Amino acid sequence: MKVEKLKIDENNFREYVCPACGIIDRFGDKWSLRILVLLNENGVLRFNELLKNTQGISQKMLTTTLRTLESHKLVNRKMYAEIPPRVEYSLTELGKSLMKPLYGLIEWTLEHSEEITKI
């Protein structure tokens, strides 16, 4: 069922909208969107590259965000048995499939940011 044709009532709100919000909450926080876009734009990045390219994030928050995205099957973590250890992050197929609608949402926010932020 397409969202724009969904007639909202109490029954289908719980059935369709609430589960969607729960899923969106898994990647809709302050840092996850930035990490997902960085990985989509760059393919594979190491922890320090993500840290350097995500202005304002702490090491602890980056670690937490990456673990959360990995647990939700949006990000792959590949560890190499080398000295020093090397860990690379990339999008999973599920993460890649999220990017088209995510970029649509980003485009929409850019188009309407003035209207939304007007006081």
PDB file of C-alpha atoms in Angstrom, residues 24-78:
ATOM      1  CA  ILE A  24      12.942   4.709  10.801  1.00  0.00           C
ATOM      2  CA  ASP A  25      14.075   5.302  14.395  1.00  0.00           C
ATOM      3  CA  ARG A  26      16.818   2.721  13.827  1.00  0.00           C
ATOM      4  CA  PHE A  27      18.678   5.012  11.405  1.00  0.00           C
ATOM      5  CA  GLY A  28      17.029   8.401  11.911  1.00  0.00           C
ATOM      6  CA  ASP A  29      19.169   9.667  14.765  1.00  0.00           C
ATOM      7  CA  LYS A  30      21.665  12.524  14.572  1.00  0.00           C
ATOM      8  CA  TRP A  31      24.689  10.458  13.473  1.00  0.00           C
ATOM      9  CA  SER A  32      23.370   7.418  11.612  1.00  0.00           C
ATOM     10  CA  LEU A  33      22.189   9.352   8.558  1.00  0.00           C
ATOM     11  CA  ARG A  34      25.580  11.011   8.224  1.00  0.00           C
ATOM     12  CA  ILE A  35      27.405   7.683   8.516  1.00  0.00           C
ATOM     13  CA  LEU A  36      25.117   5.992   5.986  1.00  0.00           C
ATOM     14  CA  VAL A  37      25.606   8.799   3.447  1.00  0.00           C
ATOM     15  CA  LEU A  38      29.388   8.802   3.959  1.00  0.00           C
ATOM     16  CA  LEU A  39      29.571   5.059   3.397  1.00  0.00           C
ATOM     17  CA  ASN A  40      27.326   5.303   0.352  1.00  0.00           C
ATOM     18  CA  GLU A  41      29.437   8.081  -1.158  1.00  0.00           C
ATOM     19  CA  ASN A  42      32.796   6.423  -0.402  1.00  0.00           C
ATOM     20  CA  GLY A  43      32.076   2.693  -0.504  1.00  0.00           C
ATOM     21  CA  VAL A  44      34.457   1.504   2.203  1.00  0.00           C
ATOM     22  CA  LEU A  45      35.838   3.580   5.060  1.00  0.00           C
ATOM     23  CA  ARG A  46      37.958   2.869   8.110  1.00  0.00           C
ATOM     24  CA  PHE A  47      37.000   4.057  11.583  1.00  0.00           C
ATOM     25  CA  ASN A  48      39.380   7.044  11.577  1.00  0.00           C
ATOM     26  CA  GLU A  49      38.162   8.122   8.144  1.00  0.00           C
ATOM     27  CA  LEU A  50      34.586   8.101   9.421  1.00  0.00           C
ATOM     28  CA  LEU A  51      35.648   9.976  12.539  1.00  0.00           C
ATOM     29  CA  LYS A  52      37.501  12.620  10.517  1.00  0.00           C
ATOM     30  CA  ASN A  53      34.597  13.096   8.090  1.00  0.00           C
ATOM     31  CA  THR A  54      31.822  13.268  10.690  1.00  0.00           C
ATOM     32  CA  GLN A  55      32.344  16.655  12.281  1.00  0.00           C
ATOM     33  CA  GLY A  56      31.438  16.795  15.965  1.00  0.00           C
ATOM     34  CA  ILE A  57      31.118  13.072  16.653  1.00  0.00           C
ATOM     35  CA  SER A  58      33.138  11.526  19.470  1.00  0.00           C
ATOM     36  CA  GLN A  59      34.956   8.194  19.185  1.00  0.00           C
ATOM     37  CA  LYS A  60      32.524   6.665  21.651  1.00  0.00           C
ATOM     38  CA  MET A  61      29.455   7.891  19.746  1.00  0.00           C
ATOM     39  CA  LEU A  62      30.897   6.711  16.424  1.00  0.00           C
ATOM     40  CA  THR A  63      31.551   3.274  17.922  1.00  0.00           C
ATOM     41  CA  THR A  64      27.995   3.137  19.315  1.00  0.00           C
ATOM     42  CA  THR A  65      26.465   4.316  16.035  1.00  0.00           C
ATOM     43  CA  LEU A  66      28.431   1.811  13.941  1.00  0.00           C
ATOM     44  CA  ARG A  67      27.495  -1.044  16.296  1.00  0.00           C
ATOM     45  CA  THR A  68      23.836  -0.056  16.118  1.00  0.00           C
ATOM     46  CA  LEU A  69      23.868   0.173  12.309  1.00  0.00           C
ATOM     47  CA  GLU A  70      25.651  -3.182  12.160  1.00  0.00           C
ATOM     48  CA  SER A  71      23.098  -4.788  14.508  1.00  0.00           C
ATOM     49  CA  HIS A  72      20.303  -3.497  12.244  1.00  0.00           C
ATOM     50  CA  LYS A  73      22.065  -5.074   9.241  1.00  0.00           C
ATOM     51  CA  LEU A  74      22.671  -1.745   7.477  1.00  0.00           C
ATOM     52  CA  VAL A  75      26.476  -1.691   7.828  1.00  0.00           C
ATOM     53  CA  ASN A  76      29.145  -4.379   7.377  1.00  0.00           C
ATOM     54  CA  ARG A  77      32.197  -4.467   9.617  1.00  0.00           C
ATOM     55  CA  LYS A  78      35.195  -6.309   8.165  1.00  0.00           C
TER      56      LYS A  78
END
